[in-house]
Coordinates of N, CA and C in Angstrom, one line a residue:
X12 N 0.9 -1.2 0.0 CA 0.0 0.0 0.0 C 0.9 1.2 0.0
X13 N 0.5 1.9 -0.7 CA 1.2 3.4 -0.7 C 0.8 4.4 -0.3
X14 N 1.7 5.4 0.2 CA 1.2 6.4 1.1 C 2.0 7.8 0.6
X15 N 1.2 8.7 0.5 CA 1.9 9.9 0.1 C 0.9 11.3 0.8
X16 N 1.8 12.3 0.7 CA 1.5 13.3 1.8 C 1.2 14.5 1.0
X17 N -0.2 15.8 0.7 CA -0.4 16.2 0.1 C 0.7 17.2 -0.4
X18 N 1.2 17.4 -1.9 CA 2.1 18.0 -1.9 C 2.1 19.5 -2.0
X19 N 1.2 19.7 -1.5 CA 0.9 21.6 -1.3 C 0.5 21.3 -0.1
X20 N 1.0 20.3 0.8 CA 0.6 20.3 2.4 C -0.4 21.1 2.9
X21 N -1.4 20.7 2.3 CA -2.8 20.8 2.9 C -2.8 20.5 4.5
X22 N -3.7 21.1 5.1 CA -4.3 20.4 6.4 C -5.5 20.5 6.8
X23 N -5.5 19.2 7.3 CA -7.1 19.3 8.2 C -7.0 19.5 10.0
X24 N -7.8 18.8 10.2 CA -8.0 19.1 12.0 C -7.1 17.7 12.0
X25 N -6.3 17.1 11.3 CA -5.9 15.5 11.9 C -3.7 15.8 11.3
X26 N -3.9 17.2 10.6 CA -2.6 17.6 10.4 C -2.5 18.1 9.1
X27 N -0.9 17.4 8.5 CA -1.1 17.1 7.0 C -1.8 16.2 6.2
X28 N -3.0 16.4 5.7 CA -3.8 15.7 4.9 C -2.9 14.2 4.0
X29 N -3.0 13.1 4.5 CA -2.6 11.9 3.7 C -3.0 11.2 2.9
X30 N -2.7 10.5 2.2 CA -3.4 10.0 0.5 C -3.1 8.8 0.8
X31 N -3.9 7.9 0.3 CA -3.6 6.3 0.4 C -3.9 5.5 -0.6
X32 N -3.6 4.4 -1.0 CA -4.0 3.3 -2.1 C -3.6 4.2 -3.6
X33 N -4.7 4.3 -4.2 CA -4.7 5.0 -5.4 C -4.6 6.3 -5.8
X34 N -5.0 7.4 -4.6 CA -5.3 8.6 -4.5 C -3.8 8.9 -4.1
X35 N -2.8 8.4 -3.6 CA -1.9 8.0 -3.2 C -0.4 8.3 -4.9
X36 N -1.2 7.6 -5.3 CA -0.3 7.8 -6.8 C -1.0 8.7 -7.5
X37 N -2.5 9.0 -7.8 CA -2.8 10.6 -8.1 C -1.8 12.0 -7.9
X38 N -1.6 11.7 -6.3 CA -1.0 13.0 -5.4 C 0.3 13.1 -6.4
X39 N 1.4 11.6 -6.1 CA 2.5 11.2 -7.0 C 2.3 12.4 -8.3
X40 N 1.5 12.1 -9.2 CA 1.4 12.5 -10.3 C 1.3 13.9 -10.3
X41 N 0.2 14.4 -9.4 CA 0.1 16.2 -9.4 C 1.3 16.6 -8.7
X42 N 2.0 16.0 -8.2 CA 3.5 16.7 -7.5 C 4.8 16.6 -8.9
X43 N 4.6 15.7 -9.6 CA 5.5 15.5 -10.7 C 5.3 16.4 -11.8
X44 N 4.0 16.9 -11.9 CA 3.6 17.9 -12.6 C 3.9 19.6 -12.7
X45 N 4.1 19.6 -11.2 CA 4.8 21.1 -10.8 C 5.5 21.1 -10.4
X46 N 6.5 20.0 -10.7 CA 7.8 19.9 -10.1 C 8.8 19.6 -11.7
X47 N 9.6 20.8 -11.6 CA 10.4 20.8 -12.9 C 11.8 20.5 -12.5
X48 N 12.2 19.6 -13.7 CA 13.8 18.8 -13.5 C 14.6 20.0 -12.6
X49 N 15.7 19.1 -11.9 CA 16.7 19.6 -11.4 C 16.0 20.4 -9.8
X50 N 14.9 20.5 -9.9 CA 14.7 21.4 -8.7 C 13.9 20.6 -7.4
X51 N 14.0 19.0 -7.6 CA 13.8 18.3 -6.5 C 15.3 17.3 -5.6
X52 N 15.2 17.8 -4.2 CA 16.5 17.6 -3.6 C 16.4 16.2 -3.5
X53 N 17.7 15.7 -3.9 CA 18.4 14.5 -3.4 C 18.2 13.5 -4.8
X54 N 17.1 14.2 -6.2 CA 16.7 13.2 -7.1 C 16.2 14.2 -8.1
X55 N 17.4 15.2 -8.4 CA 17.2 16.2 -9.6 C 16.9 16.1 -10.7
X56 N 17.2 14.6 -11.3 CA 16.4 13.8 -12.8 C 15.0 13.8 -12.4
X57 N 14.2 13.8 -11.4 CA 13.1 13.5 -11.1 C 12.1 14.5 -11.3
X58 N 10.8 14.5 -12.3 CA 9.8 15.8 -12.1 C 9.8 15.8 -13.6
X59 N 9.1 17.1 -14.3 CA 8.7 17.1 -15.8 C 9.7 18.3 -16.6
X60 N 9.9 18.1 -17.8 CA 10.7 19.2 -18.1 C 10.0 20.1 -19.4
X61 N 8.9 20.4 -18.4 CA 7.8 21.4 -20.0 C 8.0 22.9 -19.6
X62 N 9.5 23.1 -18.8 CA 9.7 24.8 -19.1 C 10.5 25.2 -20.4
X63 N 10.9 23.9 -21.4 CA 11.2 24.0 -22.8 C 10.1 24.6 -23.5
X64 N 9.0 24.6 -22.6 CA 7.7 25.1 -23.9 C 7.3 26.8 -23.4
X65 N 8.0 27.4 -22.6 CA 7.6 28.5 -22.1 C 7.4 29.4 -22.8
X66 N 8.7 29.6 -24.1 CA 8.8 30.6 -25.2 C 8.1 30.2 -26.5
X67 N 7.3 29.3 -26.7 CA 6.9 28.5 -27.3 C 5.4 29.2 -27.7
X68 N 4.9 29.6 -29.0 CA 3.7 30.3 -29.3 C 2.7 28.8 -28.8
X69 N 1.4 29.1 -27.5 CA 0.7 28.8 -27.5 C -0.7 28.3 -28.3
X70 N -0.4 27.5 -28.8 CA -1.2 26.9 -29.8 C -1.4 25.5 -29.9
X71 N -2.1 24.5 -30.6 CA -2.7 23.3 -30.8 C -1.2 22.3 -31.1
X72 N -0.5 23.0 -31.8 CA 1.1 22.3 -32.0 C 2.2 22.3 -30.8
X73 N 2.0 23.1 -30.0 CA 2.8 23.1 -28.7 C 2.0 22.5 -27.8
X74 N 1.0 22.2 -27.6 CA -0.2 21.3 -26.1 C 0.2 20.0 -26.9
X75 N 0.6 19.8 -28.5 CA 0.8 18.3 -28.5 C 2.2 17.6 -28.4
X76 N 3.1 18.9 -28.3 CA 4.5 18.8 -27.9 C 4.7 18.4 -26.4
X77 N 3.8 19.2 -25.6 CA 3.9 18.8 -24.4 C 3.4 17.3 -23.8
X78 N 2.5 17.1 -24.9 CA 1.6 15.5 -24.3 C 2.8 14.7 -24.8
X79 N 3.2 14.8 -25.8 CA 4.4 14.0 -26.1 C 5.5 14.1 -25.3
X80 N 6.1 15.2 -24.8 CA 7.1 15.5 -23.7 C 6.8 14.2 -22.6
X81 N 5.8 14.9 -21.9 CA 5.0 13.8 -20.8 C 5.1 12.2 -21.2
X82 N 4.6 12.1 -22.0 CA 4.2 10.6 -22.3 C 6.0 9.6 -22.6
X83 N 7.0 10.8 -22.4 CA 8.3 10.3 -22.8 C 8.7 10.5 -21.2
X84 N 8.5 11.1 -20.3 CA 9.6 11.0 -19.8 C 8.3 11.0 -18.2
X85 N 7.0 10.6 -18.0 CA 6.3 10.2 -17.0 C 6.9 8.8 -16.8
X86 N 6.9 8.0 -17.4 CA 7.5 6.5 -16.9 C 8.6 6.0 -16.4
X87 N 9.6 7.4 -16.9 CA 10.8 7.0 -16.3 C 10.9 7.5 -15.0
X88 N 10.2 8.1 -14.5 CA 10.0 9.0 -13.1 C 8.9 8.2 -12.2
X89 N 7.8 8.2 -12.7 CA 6.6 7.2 -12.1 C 6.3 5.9 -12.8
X90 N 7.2 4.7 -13.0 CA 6.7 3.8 -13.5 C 5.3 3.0 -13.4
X91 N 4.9 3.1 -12.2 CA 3.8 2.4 -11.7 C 2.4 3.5 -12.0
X92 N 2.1 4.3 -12.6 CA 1.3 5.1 -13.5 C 1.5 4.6 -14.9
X93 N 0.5 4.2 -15.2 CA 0.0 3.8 -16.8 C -0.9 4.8 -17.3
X94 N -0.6 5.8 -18.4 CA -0.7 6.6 -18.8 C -1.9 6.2 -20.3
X95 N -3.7 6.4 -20.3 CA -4.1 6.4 -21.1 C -4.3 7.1 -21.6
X96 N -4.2 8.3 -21.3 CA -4.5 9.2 -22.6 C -4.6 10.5 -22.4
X97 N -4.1 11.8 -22.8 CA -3.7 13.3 -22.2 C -3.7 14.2 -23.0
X98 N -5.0 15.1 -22.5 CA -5.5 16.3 -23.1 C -4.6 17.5 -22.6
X99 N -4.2 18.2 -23.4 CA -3.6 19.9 -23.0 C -3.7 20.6 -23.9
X100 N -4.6 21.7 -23.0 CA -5.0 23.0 -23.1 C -4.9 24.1 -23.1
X101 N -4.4 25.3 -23.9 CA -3.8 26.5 -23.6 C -4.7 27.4 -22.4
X102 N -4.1 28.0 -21.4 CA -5.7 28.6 -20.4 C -4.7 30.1 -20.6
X103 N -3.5 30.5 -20.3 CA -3.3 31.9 -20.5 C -1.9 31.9 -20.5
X104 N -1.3 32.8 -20.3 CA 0.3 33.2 -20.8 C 0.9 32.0 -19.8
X105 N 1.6 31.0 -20.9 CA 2.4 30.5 -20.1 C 1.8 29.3 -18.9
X106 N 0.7 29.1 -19.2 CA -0.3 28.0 -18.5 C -1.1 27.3 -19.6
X107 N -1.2 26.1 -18.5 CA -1.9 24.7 -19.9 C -2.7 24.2 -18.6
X108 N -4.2 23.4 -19.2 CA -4.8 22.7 -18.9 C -4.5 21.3 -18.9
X109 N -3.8 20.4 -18.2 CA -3.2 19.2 -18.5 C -4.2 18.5 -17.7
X110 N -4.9 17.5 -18.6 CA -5.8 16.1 -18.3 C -4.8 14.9 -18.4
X111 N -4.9 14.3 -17.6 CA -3.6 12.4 -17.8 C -5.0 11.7 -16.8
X112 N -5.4 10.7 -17.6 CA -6.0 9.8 -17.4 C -5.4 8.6 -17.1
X113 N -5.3 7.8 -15.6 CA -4.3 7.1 -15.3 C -4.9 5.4 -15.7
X114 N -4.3 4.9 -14.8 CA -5.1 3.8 -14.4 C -5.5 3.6 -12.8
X115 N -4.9 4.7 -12.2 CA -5.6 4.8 -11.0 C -6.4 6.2 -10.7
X116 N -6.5 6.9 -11.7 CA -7.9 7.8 -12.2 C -7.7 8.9 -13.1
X117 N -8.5 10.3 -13.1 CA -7.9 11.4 -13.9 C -7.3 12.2 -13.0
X118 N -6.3 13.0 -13.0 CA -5.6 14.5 -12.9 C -5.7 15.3 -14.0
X119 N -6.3 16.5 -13.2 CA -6.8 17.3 -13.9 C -6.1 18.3 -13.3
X120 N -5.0 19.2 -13.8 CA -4.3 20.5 -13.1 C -3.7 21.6 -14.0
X121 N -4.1 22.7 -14.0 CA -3.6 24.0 -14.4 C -1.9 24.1 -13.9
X122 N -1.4 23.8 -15.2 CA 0.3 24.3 -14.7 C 0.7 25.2 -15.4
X123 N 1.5 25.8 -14.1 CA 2.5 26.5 -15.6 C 3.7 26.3 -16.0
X124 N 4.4 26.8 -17.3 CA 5.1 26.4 -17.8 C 6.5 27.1 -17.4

């Protein structure tokens, strides 16, 4: 069973809010999403590297550069996420709508780039 701790450290009345089973690898996944290479300690290969798309004109050909980014370099970081299928969305300067439909559910999160 897997256990992971909210990564915007949320709290309730019981502390930091904890994730379990499958919600557990969700959390995994929305932390890997706003976490860009090099800037996690102890495992600097670890996280997504879509601040290559920052200078990049916002458009239908850059959201499919990014799903393809993702879809190359999610497994080497989270292997245990099986990746069916990922919508991205332009929402405003420098931000995307990213959908990843797992096998242990959807993530749906506003990042930016």
């Amino acid at each position: 069973m897997s256990q992971e701790l909210d990564f915007l450290l949320d709290i309730d009345g019981g502390g930091v809010v904890e994730k379990d089973g499958a919600s557990a690898y969700v959390e995994n996944l929305r932390e890997w999403l706003h976490t860009p290479v090099t800037t996690r300690y102890g495992n600097p290969a670890w996280g997504n590297n879509l601040s290559m798309y920052k200078h990049e004109p916002m458009c239908s050909d850059t959201a499919r550069s990014i799903e393809n980014s993702i879809l190359l370099k999610l497994p080497k970081d989270c292997p245990q996420i099986r990746v069916a299928e990922i919508l991205c969305t332009p929402v405003e300067k420098d931000m995307y709508r990213i959908s990843i439909f797992t096998n242990y559910g959807l993530v749906d999160e506003v990042v930016s780039i």
